[in-house]
Amino acid sequence: MLNKARTLKDILWFFVFFGLVAGIFRLWFGLGATTNLTDSVPWGLWKVLNMIAGVALSTCGFTIGFLVYVLRVEKFKPLIKPAIFVAFLGYGSSCFALLFDIGLPYRFWHPLFMWNEHSFLFEVFWCVMLYFSVTFIELMPNILEKYKLKKTVGFLHKITIGVVIIGISLSTLHHSSLGSLFLITPYRLFPLWYSSLLPVYFFTSAAGCGIMFLIFVKILYSKLYNPVSVFGEQTNGKVPVVCSLNRNDGNTATKEYGKDMPMLSSLSIVGASLLAIYLILKIYDLFRLNLFNTLLIGTWESWIYILELLLTAVLPLVLVIIKKSRRSPYGLGTATFSASLGLALNRLDVGIIGYFRDAGSAYFPSLTEWALGIGVIAAAALVFLFVAENFSIFDEQWKVYKINKGIFKASFDTINRVWQAALHSGLQRTTIIGVFVLPIAFVLMYPQYKSDKGIYVVPASGLNTIRSILIINANTPGMSTEFPHLKHQETLGKEQSCIECHHISLPDDKSTPCSRCHRKMFEKTLIFNHEMHKGWVAADRQIPGLQPENKTCAICHLPGLPKDINSAVGCMECHKEDIHVANTLNLPKQFLYADSYFYVMHKRCIGCHQERKQGVNKPNLDQCSNCHQSYYTQYETKKELYGSLASD
Amino acid sequence: MVAVLMDITKCTGCEKCVLACIEKNNLNLEKSYFDRITARDGLSSDRFLSINKIDKDRFARLSCMHCLDPACISACLVGGITKSPKGAVIYDPDKCIGCRYCMLACPFHIPRYEWNVTKPFMKKCNLCYDRIKDDELPACVEACPNKAIVFGDRNKLLKQAHRTINSKPEKYLQHVWGEKEYGGTSILCISDIDLAKTGWSDKPVTPIPHLTEPLIEKTPVIGLTVGGFLVGLNWIIRRRMEFSGQNGETKNQTKKEDGQGDA
Amino acid sequence: MEQWIEFAKGPLFAFTFLIMILGLARHFIIQFYSIFISKGKQLKNVSWRKIFSDMFSWVVPVKHLIKGTRIFSTVSFIFHVAAILVSVFFIDHIVLWQNYLGIDLPSIGRALADILTLVVIGCILVLIACRIFVRRQREMRRKSDYVLLIMVLLPFLFGFLAGHPAINPFPWNTAMLIHILSGEALFVVIPFTKLSHIVLYFFDRLSVVHWQLKPGAGDKVAKALFGEEAKV
């Protein structure tokens, strides 16, 4: 039982450490380097899963508050503390994750003073903030009880009903407003999800699934710490508590579960009836907007839509309606878990997935986004477990699970004493997880270790054999520029003219084409190939007494210095005769990087054209349109060119 | 209200306006060329204006449309986006918190974000509001060699556009894009081919904020109604419980609860 | 091969180095916590002078030069000094410090580094020999002692070979890769073996607090076991 809790905590710590590194990287390197967000999909996992779905799953605070304080259903009173606490943690973790999502986290307070009353986001901000304070006030008595501040607690109890009513109004507003956020995107959101009823959907589904989520938390918590209260006595020792809502139906011979089960199953009926309203509204909306064609056409969106509806409403409803599964913790657990999962999926659909078709590109969160998103949730769960262990959040009192604070003396024989023995005790166990997880997280998420995301652009797709025309399209189909190579060669003077433009002839090349080195269209490229040089340079010179492969090192890297770029001799030491001195190119000592193709072509062409425009009496020779006219006028001449190519 | 009128038939796609825009806004030229290829519609945080090929030899301008009733202004929660007196939609980086709701709200997908920096802001065309304030032309209009884009008062330009398309009905389509779309934009287009399949795809006449603003005006009312209803409900239930408590069975229970409540 | 070197220099180096730093930091925190905070009250009875003099006398082997284990303590002292000097202040490693952490450190000369490296290699060989041939140490040995000594030997040996192509029988890349990988293996091993005395050494004397023995108790035990003359 406690071993299970400990394993769960280990897993949670794993995610927390991962999230810690992710959070630091997010703040250090910025959003672009750590997330997969783009201009087409600006809202990602943190905002939608952590904020919108997280807040939606924390509605139990106000629904149970409504049931207990306003409607005075005394049956659910034991659940009020965990409900408020789950709400508090849910809102807290959501807001914390949101701090990492917004571009300028240090300005989170701006909406307090800078108002735009027309924005639903503004309303959500205020309501969430106020409601978070309300949950805090509601929570205070439970914490203060432990410190025996009777006056404060008494005062807080007196104002409870007022605070609860304010909380319920605020929740009604912001849960529907979270749906209204997406009303502003009528032509971007996929029509299955866009509806003018979005606020109502969001409110009903959040209220229903919030209750279900609380039941799930209760069942899970009991499984870990106090199985008797929900799962019943495992042995035959004591008097069994019969789970039956209505003792008059004569069907008391059902399986015996814990004493909390009747309460949970009757609560699940409340949640399920809210979900039923949600389901009916959704189906009504399909009729109203006439979306059956879109639903049945079989796009992947429609499958996700059906899955989401099944998980959120249909499966939980069925499981709750069947009496047998409703009264069993396993059936109820499945129902509530499915509802929570479905709710998260629904929010992801409305917030992210529904925009893919419009954006024209899909988005899958990066590792950093998953790590931080899950890490924040894991941290909230750890706080929950900690508080539930040390304060009386769930009403029953049980033996507080104490960690054995073992202390180890310094010993060089560490692997046995300091490491293995630490596995049996609390915080020292956690630090071991940290020692291993932090480096892994660092290496996996460090932006500079990721593979180069930049696309490789092949600049010139032309004719290598004849070289009469070079067609430069820069990977933009439909837009290209022709460079009439043959024409230039003839105008400038046949065979002798090569060196006018080609400034280098690498070994085995007559005159090296531009794209050999200027490989990328708009970026500099690393052109120095170390492996290749190693093989070639050795053949040239002989240094006696060295291991054959090491001879080359001594040629380029000066002895007595670190073997890096700075200690190597310049490229011109060897390549002097390859460079055509005829043209006035200013080559540096080390030309490791070649400029972009775009840059060098413009530089070479425009410079030369500017010089020659007077001589040949063509005033437009240095204008853009001289080369780039193929955009529109040269469409016909293009055909001629292609024709001439074919004849060559 | 000022506007920019573009005649699609006159544009040759030389992109001089883009260069002028980059120069005026001090943007990164090299990155902007890279973005020309990687971005779907040629817009990026270093490219506020792009010329897209929409047909064989037709080019359409894409930049902030400067709607008359913009969705982004309604969306921004700190009021960081405003409309200048002359009608340009301008952005205040001092207020922005980086929530990117404007990017989600814009029906034209215009706002761009500086993803590659650690202190990012939203970037978009501001119609050179600092220049038009002094009755100068925006940089792109000034740079256009073919007079394909002209700048002026919106009403006058609308009249001019209608005059042009009426005078040559065989050449132009009888529609001024931007006149009514989303309640009207400050970028107007006349064309000889249908622009509906490009950035202007079957846009409605209603401005986007009309979908949300009537609803948000009701929120205080809804909040107060819910609150009042709950107070009433609570009062009734309490009365009934006290009443039934006096009568008998639940008396003990109620007392016990009150006791718990005070503890 | 060059990609492997790049990988070993990049992610693998960060991973192993972080494991070492975090593991040692964990040792430090736990020891600090358990001695100064958890058992704080008992620190009153501790004779600090005795602890520090003990610590110092174990660092500098003057005492042992006069007494028994002359060769061993001298060699091990030289080995420690040389190994730290070479591995931290070698000029090629200074470049790494600058590249990764931006720390500017003074460097020892290349010639001195070469000499010190040879000294380290020699010391390790002597230490291994001590383990094998000196009776007193052979009785205390464990397999891990040999393994760890060889693991420490590898990076120095291959670093020296990589720096001197004239005597290097391997290709430079191979030597370099083995140098880096064996160094990283050492990083990983440090917090989990007795090599963690990098940090734990400073707590070793202090942990008498745990034993709850008074200073000088060891002498009494020795007296009881071996009689008046016995000295430990």
mmCIF file of N, CA and C in Angstrom, chain C residues 78-155:
data_model
loop_
_atom_site.group_PDB
_atom_site.id
_atom_site.type_symbol
_atom_site.label_atom_id
_atom_site.label_comp_id
_atom_site.label_asym_id
_atom_site.label_seq_id
_atom_site.Cartn_x
_atom_site.Cartn_y
_atom_site.Cartn_z
ATOM 1 N N ILE C 78 52.030 12.822 -4.522
ATOM 2 C CA ILE C 78 52.481 13.389 -5.804
ATOM 3 C C ILE C 78 51.435 13.148 -6.882
ATOM 4 N N PHE C 79 50.891 11.955 -6.857
ATOM 5 C CA PHE C 79 49.884 11.592 -7.851
ATOM 6 C C PHE C 79 48.700 12.558 -7.790
ATOM 7 N N HIS C 80 48.194 12.830 -6.576
ATOM 8 C CA HIS C 80 47.044 13.712 -6.455
ATOM 9 C C HIS C 80 47.344 15.106 -6.981
ATOM 10 N N VAL C 81 48.489 15.647 -6.575
ATOM 11 C CA VAL C 81 48.827 17.009 -6.998
ATOM 12 C C VAL C 81 48.944 17.077 -8.514
ATOM 13 N N ALA C 82 49.681 16.118 -9.080
ATOM 14 C CA ALA C 82 49.919 16.152 -10.521
ATOM 15 C C ALA C 82 48.628 15.948 -11.295
ATOM 16 N N ALA C 83 47.817 15.017 -10.821
ATOM 17 C CA ALA C 83 46.588 14.714 -11.559
ATOM 18 C C ALA C 83 45.665 15.918 -11.584
ATOM 19 N N ILE C 84 45.534 16.590 -10.452
ATOM 20 C CA ILE C 84 44.651 17.763 -10.425
ATOM 21 C C ILE C 84 45.200 18.862 -11.310
ATOM 22 N N LEU C 85 46.517 19.090 -11.210
ATOM 23 C CA LEU C 85 47.123 20.157 -12.017
ATOM 24 C C LEU C 85 46.903 19.901 -13.496
ATOM 25 N N VAL C 86 47.196 18.677 -13.916
ATOM 26 C CA VAL C 86 47.115 18.389 -15.347
ATOM 27 C C VAL C 86 45.676 18.441 -15.834
ATOM 28 N N SER C 87 44.779 17.811 -15.085
ATOM 29 C CA SER C 87 43.429 17.686 -15.639
ATOM 30 C C SER C 87 42.678 19.009 -15.624
ATOM 31 N N VAL C 88 43.017 19.895 -14.717
ATOM 32 C CA VAL C 88 42.281 21.162 -14.685
ATOM 33 C C VAL C 88 43.000 22.259 -15.445
ATOM 34 N N PHE C 89 44.336 22.345 -15.296
ATOM 35 C CA PHE C 89 45.037 23.515 -15.809
ATOM 36 C C PHE C 89 45.806 23.265 -17.103
ATOM 37 N N PHE C 90 45.621 22.131 -17.714
ATOM 38 C CA PHE C 90 46.257 21.858 -19.005
ATOM 39 C C PHE C 90 45.664 22.783 -20.052
ATOM 40 N N ILE C 91 46.497 23.270 -20.980
ATOM 41 C CA ILE C 91 46.043 24.358 -21.849
ATOM 42 C C ILE C 91 44.868 23.939 -22.746
ATOM 43 N N ASP C 92 44.894 22.690 -23.226
ATOM 44 C CA ASP C 92 43.776 22.250 -24.067
ATOM 45 C C ASP C 92 42.493 22.153 -23.264
ATOM 46 N N HIS C 93 42.625 21.853 -21.989
ATOM 47 C CA HIS C 93 41.429 21.795 -21.151
ATOM 48 C C HIS C 93 40.940 23.190 -20.768
ATOM 49 N N ILE C 94 41.874 24.128 -20.718
ATOM 50 C CA ILE C 94 41.480 25.522 -20.459
ATOM 51 C C ILE C 94 40.545 25.998 -21.556
ATOM 52 N N VAL C 95 40.841 25.557 -22.812
ATOM 53 C CA VAL C 95 39.965 25.919 -23.925
ATOM 54 C C VAL C 95 38.562 25.377 -23.679
ATOM 55 N N LEU C 96 38.504 24.149 -23.157
ATOM 56 C CA LEU C 96 37.186 23.561 -22.870
ATOM 57 C C LEU C 96 36.451 24.362 -21.796
ATOM 58 N N TRP C 97 37.197 24.713 -20.748
ATOM 59 C CA TRP C 97 36.561 25.512 -19.688
ATOM 60 C C TRP C 97 35.964 26.781 -20.274
ATOM 61 N N GLN C 98 36.752 27.422 -21.149
ATOM 62 C CA GLN C 98 36.268 28.673 -21.738
ATOM 63 C C GLN C 98 35.041 28.435 -22.607
ATOM 64 N N ASN C 99 35.109 27.382 -23.434
ATOM 65 C CA ASN C 99 34.011 27.145 -24.362
ATOM 66 C C ASN C 99 32.719 26.787 -23.638
ATOM 67 N N TYR C 100 32.815 25.941 -22.613
ATOM 68 C CA TYR C 100 31.599 25.427 -22.002
ATOM 69 C C TYR C 100 31.052 26.361 -20.933
ATOM 70 N N LEU C 101 31.931 26.858 -20.082
ATOM 71 C CA LEU C 101 31.449 27.614 -18.933
ATOM 72 C C LEU C 101 31.894 29.062 -18.928
ATOM 73 N N GLY C 102 32.756 29.419 -19.861
ATOM 74 C CA GLY C 102 33.213 30.808 -19.895
ATOM 75 C C GLY C 102 34.156 31.171 -18.758
ATOM 76 N N ILE C 103 34.791 30.147 -18.161
ATOM 77 C CA ILE C 103 35.716 30.427 -17.062
ATOM 78 C C ILE C 103 37.128 30.607 -17.620
ATOM 79 N N ASP C 104 37.770 31.647 -17.179
ATOM 80 C CA ASP C 104 39.132 31.907 -17.631
ATOM 81 C C ASP C 104 40.093 31.472 -16.531
ATOM 82 N N LEU C 105 40.894 30.443 -16.812
ATOM 83 C CA LEU C 105 41.827 29.951 -15.803
ATOM 84 C C LEU C 105 43.249 30.110 -16.313
ATOM 85 N N PRO C 106 44.193 30.294 -15.402
ATOM 86 C CA PRO C 106 45.592 30.291 -15.853
ATOM 87 C C PRO C 106 45.996 28.864 -16.215
ATOM 88 N N SER C 107 46.939 28.762 -17.134
ATOM 89 C CA SER C 107 47.305 27.417 -17.559
ATOM 90 C C SER C 107 48.763 27.137 -17.244
ATOM 91 N N ILE C 108 49.050 25.842 -17.067
ATOM 92 C CA ILE C 108 50.453 25.450 -16.916
ATOM 93 C C ILE C 108 51.011 25.224 -18.306
ATOM 94 N N GLY C 109 52.287 25.314 -18.449
ATOM 95 C CA GLY C 109 52.895 25.192 -19.767
ATOM 96 C C GLY C 109 52.777 23.783 -20.319
ATOM 97 N N ARG C 110 52.973 23.686 -21.622
ATOM 98 C CA ARG C 110 52.833 22.397 -22.270
ATOM 99 C C ARG C 110 53.914 21.408 -21.816
ATOM 100 N N ALA C 111 55.120 21.933 -21.662
ATOM 101 C CA ALA C 111 56.217 21.050 -21.244
ATOM 102 C C ALA C 111 55.978 20.513 -19.840
ATOM 103 N N LEU C 112 55.562 21.411 -18.960
ATOM 104 C CA LEU C 112 55.288 20.994 -17.583
ATOM 105 C C LEU C 112 54.152 19.967 -17.566
ATOM 106 N N ALA C 113 53.138 20.238 -18.413
ATOM 107 C CA ALA C 113 52.014 19.308 -18.457
ATOM 108 C C ALA C 113 52.473 17.926 -18.892
ATOM 109 N N ASP C 114 53.364 17.899 -19.882
ATOM 110 C CA ASP C 114 53.869 16.600 -20.343
ATOM 111 C C ASP C 114 54.572 15.867 -19.214
ATOM 112 N N ILE C 115 55.426 16.605 -18.522
ATOM 113 C CA ILE C 115 56.169 15.969 -17.426
ATOM 114 C C ILE C 115 55.210 15.446 -16.371
ATOM 115 N N LEU C 116 54.231 16.313 -16.001
ATOM 116 C CA LEU C 116 53.296 15.920 -14.951
ATOM 117 C C LEU C 116 52.476 14.709 -15.370
ATOM 118 N N THR C 117 52.109 14.668 -16.661
ATOM 119 C CA THR C 117 51.341 13.515 -17.123
ATOM 120 C C THR C 117 52.149 12.241 -16.964
ATOM 121 N N LEU C 118 53.414 12.328 -17.354
ATOM 122 C CA LEU C 118 54.258 11.148 -17.193
ATOM 123 C C LEU C 118 54.386 10.772 -15.721
ATOM 124 N N VAL C 119 54.471 11.795 -14.872
ATOM 125 C CA VAL C 119 54.548 11.533 -13.428
ATOM 126 C C VAL C 119 53.297 10.812 -12.956
ATOM 127 N N VAL C 120 52.147 11.287 -13.424
ATOM 128 C CA VAL C 120 50.896 10.657 -13.014
ATOM 129 C C VAL C 120 50.877 9.200 -13.439
ATOM 130 N N ILE C 121 51.250 8.969 -14.707
ATOM 131 C CA ILE C 121 51.235 7.598 -15.201
ATOM 132 C C ILE C 121 52.175 6.723 -14.372
ATOM 133 N N GLY C 122 53.352 7.294 -14.115
ATOM 134 C CA GLY C 122 54.308 6.547 -13.303
ATOM 135 C C GLY C 122 53.766 6.247 -11.918
ATOM 136 N N CYS C 123 53.142 7.257 -11.296
ATOM 137 C CA CYS C 123 52.597 7.084 -9.947
ATOM 138 C C CYS C 123 51.555 5.985 -9.931
ATOM 139 N N ILE C 124 50.694 5.992 -10.958
ATOM 140 C CA ILE C 124 49.642 4.976 -10.967
ATOM 141 C C ILE C 124 50.264 3.583 -11.058
ATOM 142 N N LEU C 125 51.298 3.468 -11.893
ATOM 143 C CA LEU C 125 51.940 2.162 -12.021
ATOM 144 C C LEU C 125 52.543 1.728 -10.683
ATOM 145 N N VAL C 126 53.137 2.693 -9.997
ATOM 146 C CA VAL C 126 53.719 2.370 -8.704
ATOM 147 C C VAL C 126 52.636 1.944 -7.716
ATOM 148 N N LEU C 127 51.528 2.671 -7.764
ATOM 149 C CA LEU C 127 50.443 2.350 -6.836
ATOM 150 C C LEU C 127 49.909 0.949 -7.093
ATOM 151 N N ILE C 128 49.782 0.614 -8.400
ATOM 152 C CA ILE C 128 49.318 -0.739 -8.717
ATOM 153 C C ILE C 128 50.319 -1.759 -8.180
ATOM 154 N N ALA C 129 51.595 -1.441 -8.381
ATOM 155 C CA ALA C 129 52.624 -2.358 -7.893
ATOM 156 C C ALA C 129 52.542 -2.508 -6.384
ATOM 157 N N CYS C 130 52.309 -1.383 -5.690
ATOM 158 C CA CYS C 130 52.165 -1.443 -4.233
ATOM 159 C C CYS C 130 51.044 -2.383 -3.841
ATOM 160 N N ARG C 131 49.929 -2.228 -4.551
ATOM 161 C CA ARG C 131 48.774 -3.054 -4.254
ATOM 162 C C ARG C 131 49.103 -4.535 -4.404
ATOM 163 N N ILE C 132 49.973 -4.807 -5.394
ATOM 164 C CA ILE C 132 50.253 -6.217 -5.643
ATOM 165 C C ILE C 132 51.320 -6.747 -4.685
ATOM 166 N N PHE C 133 52.372 -5.932 -4.483
ATOM 167 C CA PHE C 133 53.539 -6.522 -3.834
ATOM 168 C C PHE C 133 53.647 -6.220 -2.345
ATOM 169 N N VAL C 134 53.096 -5.088 -1.889
ATOM 170 C CA VAL C 134 53.228 -4.791 -0.459
ATOM 171 C C VAL C 134 52.201 -5.601 0.308
ATOM 172 N N ARG C 135 52.657 -6.284 1.306
ATOM 173 C CA ARG C 135 51.802 -7.265 1.968
ATOM 174 C C ARG C 135 50.619 -6.599 2.665
ATOM 175 N N ARG C 136 50.930 -5.479 3.314
ATOM 176 C CA ARG C 136 49.918 -4.815 4.100
ATOM 177 C C ARG C 136 48.758 -4.342 3.217
ATOM 178 N N GLN C 137 49.112 -3.894 2.027
ATOM 179 C CA GLN C 137 48.051 -3.410 1.157
ATOM 180 C C GLN C 137 47.346 -4.546 0.441
ATOM 181 N N ARG C 138 48.104 -5.591 0.183
ATOM 182 C CA ARG C 138 47.476 -6.720 -0.503
ATOM 183 C C ARG C 138 46.360 -7.293 0.353
ATOM 184 N N GLU C 139 46.530 -7.223 1.634
ATOM 185 C CA GLU C 139 45.494 -7.768 2.504
ATOM 186 C C GLU C 139 44.229 -6.919 2.493
ATOM 187 N N MET C 140 44.390 -5.625 2.237
ATOM 188 C CA MET C 140 43.231 -4.738 2.247
ATOM 189 C C MET C 140 42.574 -4.605 0.885
ATOM 190 N N ARG C 141 43.141 -5.250 -0.121
ATOM 191 C CA ARG C 141 42.714 -4.933 -1.487
ATOM 192 C C ARG C 141 41.311 -5.474 -1.765
ATOM 193 N N ARG C 142 40.680 -4.806 -2.765
ATOM 194 C CA ARG C 142 39.476 -5.341 -3.380
ATOM 195 C C ARG C 142 39.650 -5.227 -4.884
ATOM 196 N N LYS C 143 38.824 -5.929 -5.611
ATOM 197 C CA LYS C 143 38.973 -5.887 -7.070
ATOM 198 C C LYS C 143 38.808 -4.467 -7.587
ATOM 199 N N SER C 144 37.882 -3.733 -6.957
ATOM 200 C CA SER C 144 37.593 -2.398 -7.462
ATOM 201 C C SER C 144 38.817 -1.490 -7.376
ATOM 202 N N ASP C 145 39.742 -1.772 -6.460
ATOM 203 C CA ASP C 145 40.925 -0.927 -6.374
ATOM 204 C C ASP C 145 41.717 -0.945 -7.670
ATOM 205 N N TYR C 146 41.928 -2.148 -8.219
ATOM 206 C CA TYR C 146 42.671 -2.253 -9.480
ATOM 207 C C TYR C 146 41.901 -1.598 -10.615
ATOM 208 N N VAL C 147 40.600 -1.902 -10.669
ATOM 209 C CA VAL C 147 39.791 -1.365 -11.774
ATOM 210 C C VAL C 147 39.826 0.152 -11.771
ATOM 211 N N LEU C 148 39.664 0.722 -10.586
ATOM 212 C CA LEU C 148 39.630 2.189 -10.526
ATOM 213 C C LEU C 148 40.967 2.790 -10.920
ATOM 214 N N LEU C 149 42.057 2.171 -10.478
ATOM 215 C CA LEU C 149 43.378 2.699 -10.838
ATOM 216 C C LEU C 149 43.566 2.671 -12.343
ATOM 217 N N ILE C 150 43.127 1.591 -12.957
ATOM 218 C CA ILE C 150 43.289 1.507 -14.416
ATOM 219 C C ILE C 150 42.383 2.517 -15.106
ATOM 220 N N MET C 151 41.181 2.715 -14.549
ATOM 221 C CA MET C 151 40.284 3.709 -15.133
ATOM 222 C C MET C 151 40.867 5.111 -15.048
ATOM 223 N N VAL C 152 41.590 5.376 -13.956
ATOM 224 C CA VAL C 152 42.234 6.683 -13.849
ATOM 225 C C VAL C 152 43.420 6.769 -14.801
ATOM 226 N N LEU C 153 44.067 5.642 -15.006
ATOM 227 C CA LEU C 153 45.260 5.636 -15.868
ATOM 228 C C LEU C 153 44.903 5.964 -17.319
ATOM 229 N N LEU C 154 43.780 5.395 -17.799
ATOM 230 C CA LEU C 154 43.458 5.473 -19.235
ATOM 231 C C LEU C 154 43.414 6.904 -19.785
ATOM 232 N N PRO C 155 42.651 7.815 -19.193
ATOM 233 C CA PRO C 155 42.588 9.150 -19.794
ATOM 234 C C PRO C 155 43.948 9.828 -19.871
#
